[in-house]
Short mmCIF file of C-alpha atoms in Angstrom, two decimals:
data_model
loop_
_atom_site.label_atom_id
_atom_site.label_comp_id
_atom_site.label_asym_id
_atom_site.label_seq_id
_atom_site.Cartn_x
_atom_site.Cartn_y
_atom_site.Cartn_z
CA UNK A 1 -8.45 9.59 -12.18
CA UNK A 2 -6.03 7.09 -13.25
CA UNK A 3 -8.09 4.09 -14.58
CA UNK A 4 -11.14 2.52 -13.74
CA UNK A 5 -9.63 0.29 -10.96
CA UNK A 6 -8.14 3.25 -8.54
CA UNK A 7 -12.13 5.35 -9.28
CA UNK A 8 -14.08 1.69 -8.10
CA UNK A 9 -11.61 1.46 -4.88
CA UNK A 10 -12.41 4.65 -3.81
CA UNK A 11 -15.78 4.44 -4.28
CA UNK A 12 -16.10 1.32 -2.56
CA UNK A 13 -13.80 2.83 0.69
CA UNK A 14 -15.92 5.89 0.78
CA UNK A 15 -19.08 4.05 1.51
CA UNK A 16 -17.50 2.87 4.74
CA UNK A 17 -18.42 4.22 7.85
CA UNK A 18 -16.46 6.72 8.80
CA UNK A 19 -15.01 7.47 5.55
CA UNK A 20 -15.87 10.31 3.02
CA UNK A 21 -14.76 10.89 -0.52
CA UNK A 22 -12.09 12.64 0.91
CA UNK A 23 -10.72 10.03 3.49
CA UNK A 24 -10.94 7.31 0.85
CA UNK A 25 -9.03 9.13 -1.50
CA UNK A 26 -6.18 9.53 1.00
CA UNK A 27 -6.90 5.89 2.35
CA UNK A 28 -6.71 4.33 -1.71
CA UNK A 29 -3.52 6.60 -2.07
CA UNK A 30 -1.64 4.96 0.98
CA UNK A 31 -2.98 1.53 0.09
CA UNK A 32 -1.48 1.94 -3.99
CA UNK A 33 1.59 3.66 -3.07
CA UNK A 34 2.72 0.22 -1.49
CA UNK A 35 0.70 -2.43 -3.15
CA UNK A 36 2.72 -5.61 -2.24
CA UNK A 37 3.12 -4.13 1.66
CA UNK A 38 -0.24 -2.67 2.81
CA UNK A 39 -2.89 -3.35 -0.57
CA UNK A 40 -3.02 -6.74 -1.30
CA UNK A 41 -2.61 -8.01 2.77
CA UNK A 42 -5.61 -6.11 3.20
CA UNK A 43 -7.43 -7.71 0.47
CA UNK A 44 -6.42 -11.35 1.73
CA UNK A 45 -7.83 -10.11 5.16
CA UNK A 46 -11.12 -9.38 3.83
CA UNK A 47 -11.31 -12.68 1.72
CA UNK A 48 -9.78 -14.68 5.20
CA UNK A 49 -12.81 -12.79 7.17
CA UNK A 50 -15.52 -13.34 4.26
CA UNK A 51 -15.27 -17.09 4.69
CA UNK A 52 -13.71 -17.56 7.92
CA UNK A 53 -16.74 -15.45 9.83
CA UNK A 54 -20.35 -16.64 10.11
CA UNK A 55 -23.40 -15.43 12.22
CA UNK A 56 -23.58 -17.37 15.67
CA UNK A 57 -27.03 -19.23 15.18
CA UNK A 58 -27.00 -19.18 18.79
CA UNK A 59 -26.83 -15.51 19.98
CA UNK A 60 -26.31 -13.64 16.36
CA UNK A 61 -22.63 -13.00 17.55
CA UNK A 62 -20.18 -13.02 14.43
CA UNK A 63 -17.41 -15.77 14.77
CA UNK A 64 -14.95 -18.05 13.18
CA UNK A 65 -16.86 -20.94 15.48
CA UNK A 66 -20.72 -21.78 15.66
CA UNK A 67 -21.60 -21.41 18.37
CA UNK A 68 -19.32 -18.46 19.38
CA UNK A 69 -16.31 -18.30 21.60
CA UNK A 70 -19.22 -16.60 24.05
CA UNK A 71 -21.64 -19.20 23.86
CA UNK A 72 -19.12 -21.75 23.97
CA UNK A 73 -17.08 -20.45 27.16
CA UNK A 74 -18.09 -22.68 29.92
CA UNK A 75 -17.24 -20.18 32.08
CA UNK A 76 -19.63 -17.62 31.54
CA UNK A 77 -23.74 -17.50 33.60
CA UNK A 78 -25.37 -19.13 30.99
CA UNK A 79 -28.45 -18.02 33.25
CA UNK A 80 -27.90 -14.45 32.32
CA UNK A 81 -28.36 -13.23 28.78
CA UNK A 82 -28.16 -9.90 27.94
CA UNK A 83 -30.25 -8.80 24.48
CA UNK A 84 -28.91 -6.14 22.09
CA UNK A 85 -29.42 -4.69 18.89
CA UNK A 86 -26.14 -5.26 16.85
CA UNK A 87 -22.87 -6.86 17.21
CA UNK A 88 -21.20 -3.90 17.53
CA UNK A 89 -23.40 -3.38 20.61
CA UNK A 90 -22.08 -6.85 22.07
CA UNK A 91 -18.45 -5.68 21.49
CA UNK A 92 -19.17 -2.29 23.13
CA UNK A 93 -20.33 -4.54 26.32
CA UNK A 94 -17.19 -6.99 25.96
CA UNK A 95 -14.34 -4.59 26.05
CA UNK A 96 -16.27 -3.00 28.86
CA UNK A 97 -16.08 -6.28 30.64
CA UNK A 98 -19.11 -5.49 32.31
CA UNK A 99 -21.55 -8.61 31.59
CA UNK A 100 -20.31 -12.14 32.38
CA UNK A 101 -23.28 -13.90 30.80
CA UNK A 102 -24.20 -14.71 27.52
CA UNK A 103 -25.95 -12.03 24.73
CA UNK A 104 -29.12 -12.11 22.29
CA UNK A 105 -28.04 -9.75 18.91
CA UNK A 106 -31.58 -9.18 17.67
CA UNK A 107 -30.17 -7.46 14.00
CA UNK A 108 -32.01 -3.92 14.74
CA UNK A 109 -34.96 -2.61 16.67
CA UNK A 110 -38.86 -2.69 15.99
CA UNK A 111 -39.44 -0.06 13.43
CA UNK A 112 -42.41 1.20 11.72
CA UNK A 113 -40.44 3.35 9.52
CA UNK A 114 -37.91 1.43 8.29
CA UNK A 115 -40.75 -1.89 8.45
CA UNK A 116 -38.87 -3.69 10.67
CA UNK A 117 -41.93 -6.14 12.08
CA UNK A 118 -41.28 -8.78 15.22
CA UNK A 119 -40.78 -11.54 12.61
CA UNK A 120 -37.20 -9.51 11.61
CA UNK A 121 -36.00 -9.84 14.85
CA UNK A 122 -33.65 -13.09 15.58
CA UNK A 123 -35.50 -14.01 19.41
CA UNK A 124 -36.46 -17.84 18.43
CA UNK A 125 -33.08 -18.95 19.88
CA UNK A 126 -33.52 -16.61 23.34
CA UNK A 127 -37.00 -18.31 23.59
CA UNK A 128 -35.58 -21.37 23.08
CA UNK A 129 -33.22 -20.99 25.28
CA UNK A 130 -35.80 -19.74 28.50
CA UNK A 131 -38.11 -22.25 27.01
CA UNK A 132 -35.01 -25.48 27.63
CA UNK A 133 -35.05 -23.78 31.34
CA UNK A 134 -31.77 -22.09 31.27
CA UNK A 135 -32.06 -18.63 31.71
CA UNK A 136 -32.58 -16.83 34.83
CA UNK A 137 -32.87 -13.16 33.89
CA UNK A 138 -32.99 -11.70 30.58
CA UNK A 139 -31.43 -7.96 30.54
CA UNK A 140 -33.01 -5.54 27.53
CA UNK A 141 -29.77 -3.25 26.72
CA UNK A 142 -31.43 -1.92 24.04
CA UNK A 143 -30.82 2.07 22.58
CA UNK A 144 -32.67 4.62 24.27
CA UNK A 145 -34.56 5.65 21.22
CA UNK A 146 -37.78 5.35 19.82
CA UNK A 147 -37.45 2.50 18.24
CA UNK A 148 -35.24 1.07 20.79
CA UNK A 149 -37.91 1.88 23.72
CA UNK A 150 -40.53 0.46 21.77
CA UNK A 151 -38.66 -3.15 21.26
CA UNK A 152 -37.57 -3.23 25.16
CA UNK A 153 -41.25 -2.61 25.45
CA UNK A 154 -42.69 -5.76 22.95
CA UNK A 155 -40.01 -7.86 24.33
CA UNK A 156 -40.43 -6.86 27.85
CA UNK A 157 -43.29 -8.35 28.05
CA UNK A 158 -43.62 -11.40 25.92
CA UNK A 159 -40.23 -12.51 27.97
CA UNK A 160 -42.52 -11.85 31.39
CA UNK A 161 -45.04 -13.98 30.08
CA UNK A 162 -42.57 -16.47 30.21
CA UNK A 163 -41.86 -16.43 33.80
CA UNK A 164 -38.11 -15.31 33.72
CA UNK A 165 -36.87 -12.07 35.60
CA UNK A 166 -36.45 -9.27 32.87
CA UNK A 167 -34.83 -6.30 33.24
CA UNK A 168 -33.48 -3.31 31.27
CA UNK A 169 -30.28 -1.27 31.54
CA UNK A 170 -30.63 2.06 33.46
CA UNK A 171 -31.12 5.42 32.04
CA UNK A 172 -29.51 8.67 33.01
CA UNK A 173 -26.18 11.04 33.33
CA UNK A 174 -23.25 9.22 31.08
CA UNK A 175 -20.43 8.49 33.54
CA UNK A 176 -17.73 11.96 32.99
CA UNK A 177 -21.06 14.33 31.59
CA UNK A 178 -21.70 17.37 32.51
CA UNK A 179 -25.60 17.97 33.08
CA UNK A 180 -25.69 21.34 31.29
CA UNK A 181 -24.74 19.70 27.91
CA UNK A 182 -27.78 17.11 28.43
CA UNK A 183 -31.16 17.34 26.17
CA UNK A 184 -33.97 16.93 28.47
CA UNK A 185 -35.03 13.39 27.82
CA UNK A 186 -31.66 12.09 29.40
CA UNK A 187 -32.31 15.07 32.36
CA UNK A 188 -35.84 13.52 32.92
CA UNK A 189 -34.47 9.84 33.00
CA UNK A 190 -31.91 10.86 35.47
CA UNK A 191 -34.41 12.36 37.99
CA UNK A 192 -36.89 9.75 37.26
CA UNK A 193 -34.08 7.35 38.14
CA UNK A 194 -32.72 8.71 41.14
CA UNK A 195 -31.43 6.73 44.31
CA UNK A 196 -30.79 7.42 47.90
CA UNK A 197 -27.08 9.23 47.87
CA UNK A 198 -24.46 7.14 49.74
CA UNK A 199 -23.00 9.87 51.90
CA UNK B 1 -13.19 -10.51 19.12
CA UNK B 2 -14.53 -13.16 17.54
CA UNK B 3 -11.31 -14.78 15.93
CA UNK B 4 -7.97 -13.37 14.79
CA UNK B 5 -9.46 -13.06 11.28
CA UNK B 6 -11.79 -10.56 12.78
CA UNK B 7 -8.84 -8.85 14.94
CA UNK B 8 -6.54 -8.62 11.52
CA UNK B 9 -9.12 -7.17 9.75
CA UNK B 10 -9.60 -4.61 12.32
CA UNK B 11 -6.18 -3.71 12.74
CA UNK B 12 -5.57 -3.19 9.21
CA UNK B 13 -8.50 -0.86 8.51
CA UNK B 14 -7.59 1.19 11.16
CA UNK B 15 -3.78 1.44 9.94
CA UNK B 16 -5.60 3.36 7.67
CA UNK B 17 -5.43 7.04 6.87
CA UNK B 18 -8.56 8.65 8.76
CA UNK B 19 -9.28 5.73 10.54
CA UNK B 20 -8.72 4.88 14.24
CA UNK B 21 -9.65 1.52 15.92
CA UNK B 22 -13.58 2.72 16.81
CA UNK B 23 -13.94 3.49 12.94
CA UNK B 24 -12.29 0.56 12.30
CA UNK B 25 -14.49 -1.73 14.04
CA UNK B 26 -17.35 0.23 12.80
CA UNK B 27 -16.61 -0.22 9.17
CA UNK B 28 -15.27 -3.51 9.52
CA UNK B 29 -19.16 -4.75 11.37
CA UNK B 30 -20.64 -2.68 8.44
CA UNK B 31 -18.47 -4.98 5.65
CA UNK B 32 -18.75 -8.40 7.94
CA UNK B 33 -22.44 -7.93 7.98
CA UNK B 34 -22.80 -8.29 4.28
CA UNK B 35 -19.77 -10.55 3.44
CA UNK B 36 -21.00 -11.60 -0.60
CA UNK B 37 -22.40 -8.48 -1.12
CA UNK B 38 -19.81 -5.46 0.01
CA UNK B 39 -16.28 -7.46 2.00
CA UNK B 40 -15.62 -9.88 -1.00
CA UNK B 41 -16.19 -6.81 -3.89
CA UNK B 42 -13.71 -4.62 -1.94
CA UNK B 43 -11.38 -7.83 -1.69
CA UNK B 44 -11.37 -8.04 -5.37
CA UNK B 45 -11.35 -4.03 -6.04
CA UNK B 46 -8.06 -4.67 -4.38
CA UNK B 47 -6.44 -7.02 -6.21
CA UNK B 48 -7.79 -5.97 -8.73
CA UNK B 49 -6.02 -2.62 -8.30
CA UNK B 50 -2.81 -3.89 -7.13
CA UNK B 51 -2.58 -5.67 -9.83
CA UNK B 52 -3.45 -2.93 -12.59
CA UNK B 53 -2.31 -0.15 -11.09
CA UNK B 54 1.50 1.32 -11.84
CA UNK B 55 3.34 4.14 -11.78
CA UNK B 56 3.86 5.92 -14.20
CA UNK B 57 7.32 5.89 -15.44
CA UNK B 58 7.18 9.05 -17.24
CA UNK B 59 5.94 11.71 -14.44
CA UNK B 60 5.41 9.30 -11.38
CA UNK B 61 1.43 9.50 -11.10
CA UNK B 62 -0.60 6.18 -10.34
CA UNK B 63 -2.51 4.66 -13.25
CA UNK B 64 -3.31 1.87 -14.92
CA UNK B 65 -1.45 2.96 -18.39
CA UNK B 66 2.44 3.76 -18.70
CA UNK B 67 2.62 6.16 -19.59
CA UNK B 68 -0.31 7.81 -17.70
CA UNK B 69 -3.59 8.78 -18.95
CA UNK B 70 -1.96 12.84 -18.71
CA UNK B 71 1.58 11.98 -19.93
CA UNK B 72 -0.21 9.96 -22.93
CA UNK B 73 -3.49 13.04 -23.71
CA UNK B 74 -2.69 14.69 -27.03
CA UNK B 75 -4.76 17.67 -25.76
CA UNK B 76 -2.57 18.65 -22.68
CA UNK B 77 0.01 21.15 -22.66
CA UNK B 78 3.50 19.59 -22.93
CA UNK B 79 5.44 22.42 -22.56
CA UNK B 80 4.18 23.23 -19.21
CA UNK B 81 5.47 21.18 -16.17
CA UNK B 82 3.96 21.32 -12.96
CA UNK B 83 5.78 19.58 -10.12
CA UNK B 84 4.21 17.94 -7.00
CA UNK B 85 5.09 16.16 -4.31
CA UNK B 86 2.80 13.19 -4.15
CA UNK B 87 0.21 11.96 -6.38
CA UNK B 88 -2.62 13.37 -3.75
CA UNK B 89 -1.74 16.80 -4.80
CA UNK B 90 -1.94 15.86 -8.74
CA UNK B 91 -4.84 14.67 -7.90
CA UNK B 92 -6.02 17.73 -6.02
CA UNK B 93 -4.99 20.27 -9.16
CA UNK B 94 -6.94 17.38 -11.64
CA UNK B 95 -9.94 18.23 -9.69
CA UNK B 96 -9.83 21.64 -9.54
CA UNK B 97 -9.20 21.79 -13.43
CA UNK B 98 -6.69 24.51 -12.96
CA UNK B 99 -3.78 22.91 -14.79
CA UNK B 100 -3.70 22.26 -18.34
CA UNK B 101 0.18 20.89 -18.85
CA UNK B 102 1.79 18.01 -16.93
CA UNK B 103 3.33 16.93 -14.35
CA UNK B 104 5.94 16.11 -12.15
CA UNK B 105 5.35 13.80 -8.68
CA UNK B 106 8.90 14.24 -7.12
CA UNK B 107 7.59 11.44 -4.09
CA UNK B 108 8.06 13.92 -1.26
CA UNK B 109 10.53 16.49 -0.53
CA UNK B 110 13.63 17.33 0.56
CA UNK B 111 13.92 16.32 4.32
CA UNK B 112 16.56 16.78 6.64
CA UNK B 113 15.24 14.87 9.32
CA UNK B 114 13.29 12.30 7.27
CA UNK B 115 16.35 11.76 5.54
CA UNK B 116 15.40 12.18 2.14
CA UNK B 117 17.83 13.57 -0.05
CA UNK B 118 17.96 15.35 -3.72
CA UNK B 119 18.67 11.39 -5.10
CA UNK B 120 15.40 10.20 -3.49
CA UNK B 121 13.39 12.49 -5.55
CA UNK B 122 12.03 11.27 -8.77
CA UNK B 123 13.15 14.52 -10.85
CA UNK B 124 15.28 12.60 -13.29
CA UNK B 125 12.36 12.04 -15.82
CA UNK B 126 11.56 15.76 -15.92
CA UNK B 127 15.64 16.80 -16.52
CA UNK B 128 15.03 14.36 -19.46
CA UNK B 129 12.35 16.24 -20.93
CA UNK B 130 14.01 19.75 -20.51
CA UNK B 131 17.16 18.31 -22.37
CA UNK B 132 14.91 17.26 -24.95
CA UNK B 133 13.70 20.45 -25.65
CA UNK B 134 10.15 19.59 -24.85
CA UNK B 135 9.42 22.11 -21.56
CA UNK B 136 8.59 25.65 -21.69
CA UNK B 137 8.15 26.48 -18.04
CA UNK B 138 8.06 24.46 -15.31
CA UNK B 139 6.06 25.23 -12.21
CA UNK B 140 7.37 24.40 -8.98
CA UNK B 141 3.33 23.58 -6.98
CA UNK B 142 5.16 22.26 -3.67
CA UNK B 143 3.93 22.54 0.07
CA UNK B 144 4.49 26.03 1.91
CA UNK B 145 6.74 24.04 4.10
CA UNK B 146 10.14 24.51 5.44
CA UNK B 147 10.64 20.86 3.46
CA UNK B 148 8.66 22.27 0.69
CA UNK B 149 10.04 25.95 0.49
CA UNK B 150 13.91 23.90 0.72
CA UNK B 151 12.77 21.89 -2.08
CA UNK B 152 11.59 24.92 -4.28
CA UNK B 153 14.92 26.59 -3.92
CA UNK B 154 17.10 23.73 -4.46
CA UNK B 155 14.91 22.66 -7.84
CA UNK B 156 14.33 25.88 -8.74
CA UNK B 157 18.09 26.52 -8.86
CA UNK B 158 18.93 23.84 -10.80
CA UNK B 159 16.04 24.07 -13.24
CA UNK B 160 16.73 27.78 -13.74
CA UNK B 161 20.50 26.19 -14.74
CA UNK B 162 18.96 24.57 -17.81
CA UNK B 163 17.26 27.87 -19.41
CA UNK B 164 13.97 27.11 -18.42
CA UNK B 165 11.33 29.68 -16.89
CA UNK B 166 10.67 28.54 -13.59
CA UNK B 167 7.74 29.97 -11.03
CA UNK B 168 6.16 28.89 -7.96
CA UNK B 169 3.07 28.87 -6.87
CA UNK B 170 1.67 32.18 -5.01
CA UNK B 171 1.29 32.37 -1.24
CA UNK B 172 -1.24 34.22 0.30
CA UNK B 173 -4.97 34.19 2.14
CA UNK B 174 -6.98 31.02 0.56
CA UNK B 175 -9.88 31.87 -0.77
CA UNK B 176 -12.78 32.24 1.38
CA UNK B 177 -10.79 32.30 4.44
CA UNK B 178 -10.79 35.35 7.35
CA UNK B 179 -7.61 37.22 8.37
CA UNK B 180 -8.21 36.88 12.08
CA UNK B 181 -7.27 32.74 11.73
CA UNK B 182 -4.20 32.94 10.11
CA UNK B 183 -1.26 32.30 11.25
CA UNK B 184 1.93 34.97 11.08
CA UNK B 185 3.42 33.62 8.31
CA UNK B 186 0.60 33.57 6.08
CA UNK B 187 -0.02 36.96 6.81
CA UNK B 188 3.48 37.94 6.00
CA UNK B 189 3.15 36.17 3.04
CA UNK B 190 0.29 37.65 1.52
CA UNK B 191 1.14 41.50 2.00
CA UNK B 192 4.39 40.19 0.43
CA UNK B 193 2.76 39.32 -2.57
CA UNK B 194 0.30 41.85 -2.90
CA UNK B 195 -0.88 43.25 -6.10
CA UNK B 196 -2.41 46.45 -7.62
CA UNK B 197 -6.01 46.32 -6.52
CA UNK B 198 -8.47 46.35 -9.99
CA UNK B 199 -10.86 48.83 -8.44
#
């Protein structure tokens, strides 16, 4: 429809996440109806990000600066790193503001499937890190999946071998859920978690 | 997050049509993570479609030809005009292969309110071809709006003016849809229009 250029743009857009044949058709339309406004800015963007942004070789955070703005923040508890599976993960935790320390991306979880081995995994610079004596807890916020279990697992304990406190994040009711709407894994975890009530 | 190259990106994808800031960020990790290999091909898909893509000065659709690749096909129908507000819906009646002639992309429609008015509306190109003797019938393929009905009766009006056959497109229930979900007017619409039943 319309040339070779307008078919390969929509085909790129609908392999986005989030975005279907559909969407990208509406999304190429409102990016071509004002090429000079919204089209080409958004091109320079993604050429600015593609060489501007590089992988933290610290944490696995994605930055303009190696180390990150994270690692590099003097005044967060470099004693307390928090490991998680992508980047998107970390930003989850950051606009949460809900960890003050520093984070470990390992790039996925432990998977026989998909034959992701412990060698895929980017830990050298967390065991570096425990092994320079800095940190003082390690937190596993890993998914609470298969795969994910089975990496909190493997890490669990090849961290407590090293002597530093490890722990993972809690699992039960999402803050605002109902319990009838819950599959029986998370109703299990919940129990299994419970706590004296503060009446 | 992670540097105002990051941030722009962000904010631009989700500017876009179907996407909000979570999909944003989510396709905007998903391009970040593979810079060479999917954020600089969609950078150059881009320009590469600003740059080639016009419109076309003969019916208003988006292509890389001027005339378009319909305007300029020996094969269509050139005595049958259909006219549409915005190149999504030509591209909507291309797909469904239900329209043989060409068309007309007026660029929205009539709007009180929005302040468009009958000089806003790219119908100039399509008087030409009537005076030229080139049009049979046009048909008139616009939203079932109050815009889009307005628009109908004003055009049609003036199109009838020139000696033209002029029709609209039929209202009515869409095809697979149930009676209980529609709305009044739809309803109203379709016993209006109905038609000898072929037993």
């Amino acid at each position: 429809m319309g040339g070779p250029e307008i078919d390969r743009l929509i085909g790129m857009l609908a392999r986005l996440p989030g975005l279907g044949p559909r969407s990208a058709r509406r999304a190429a339309l409102a990016l071509l109806r004002q090429p000079e406004a919204r089209l080409l800015p958004l091109a320079r963007a993604m050429e600015q990000a593609a060489q501007a942004v590089r992988t933290c070789s610290s944490c696995g955070n994605l930055d303009t600066r190696d180390p990150c703005g994270l690692c590099s923040d003097p005044l967060r508890d470099r004693g307390l790193v928090c490991v998680v599976e992508t980047v998107g993960d970390l930003w989850a935790l950051e606009r949460a503001c809900v960890h003050r320390g520093l984070y470990q991306v390992l790039g996925g979880t432990l998977s026989a499937l998909g034959g992701v081995g412990p060698d895929d995994l980017n830990t050298a610079p967390l065991f570096a890190r425990i092994a320079a004596g800095d940190v003082r807890e390690v937190i596993l916020a890993l998914g609470a999946t298969v795969d994910g279990a089975t990496t909190t697992h493997w890490l669990g304990e090849r961290l407590a071998a090293t002597g530093v406190a490890v722990s993972r994040v809690g699992h039960g009711v999402p803050m605002g859920g109902a319990l009838d709407v819950l599959d029986d894994g998370t109703l299990a975890a919940a129990l299994a978690a419970r706590r004296p009530a503060q009446v």
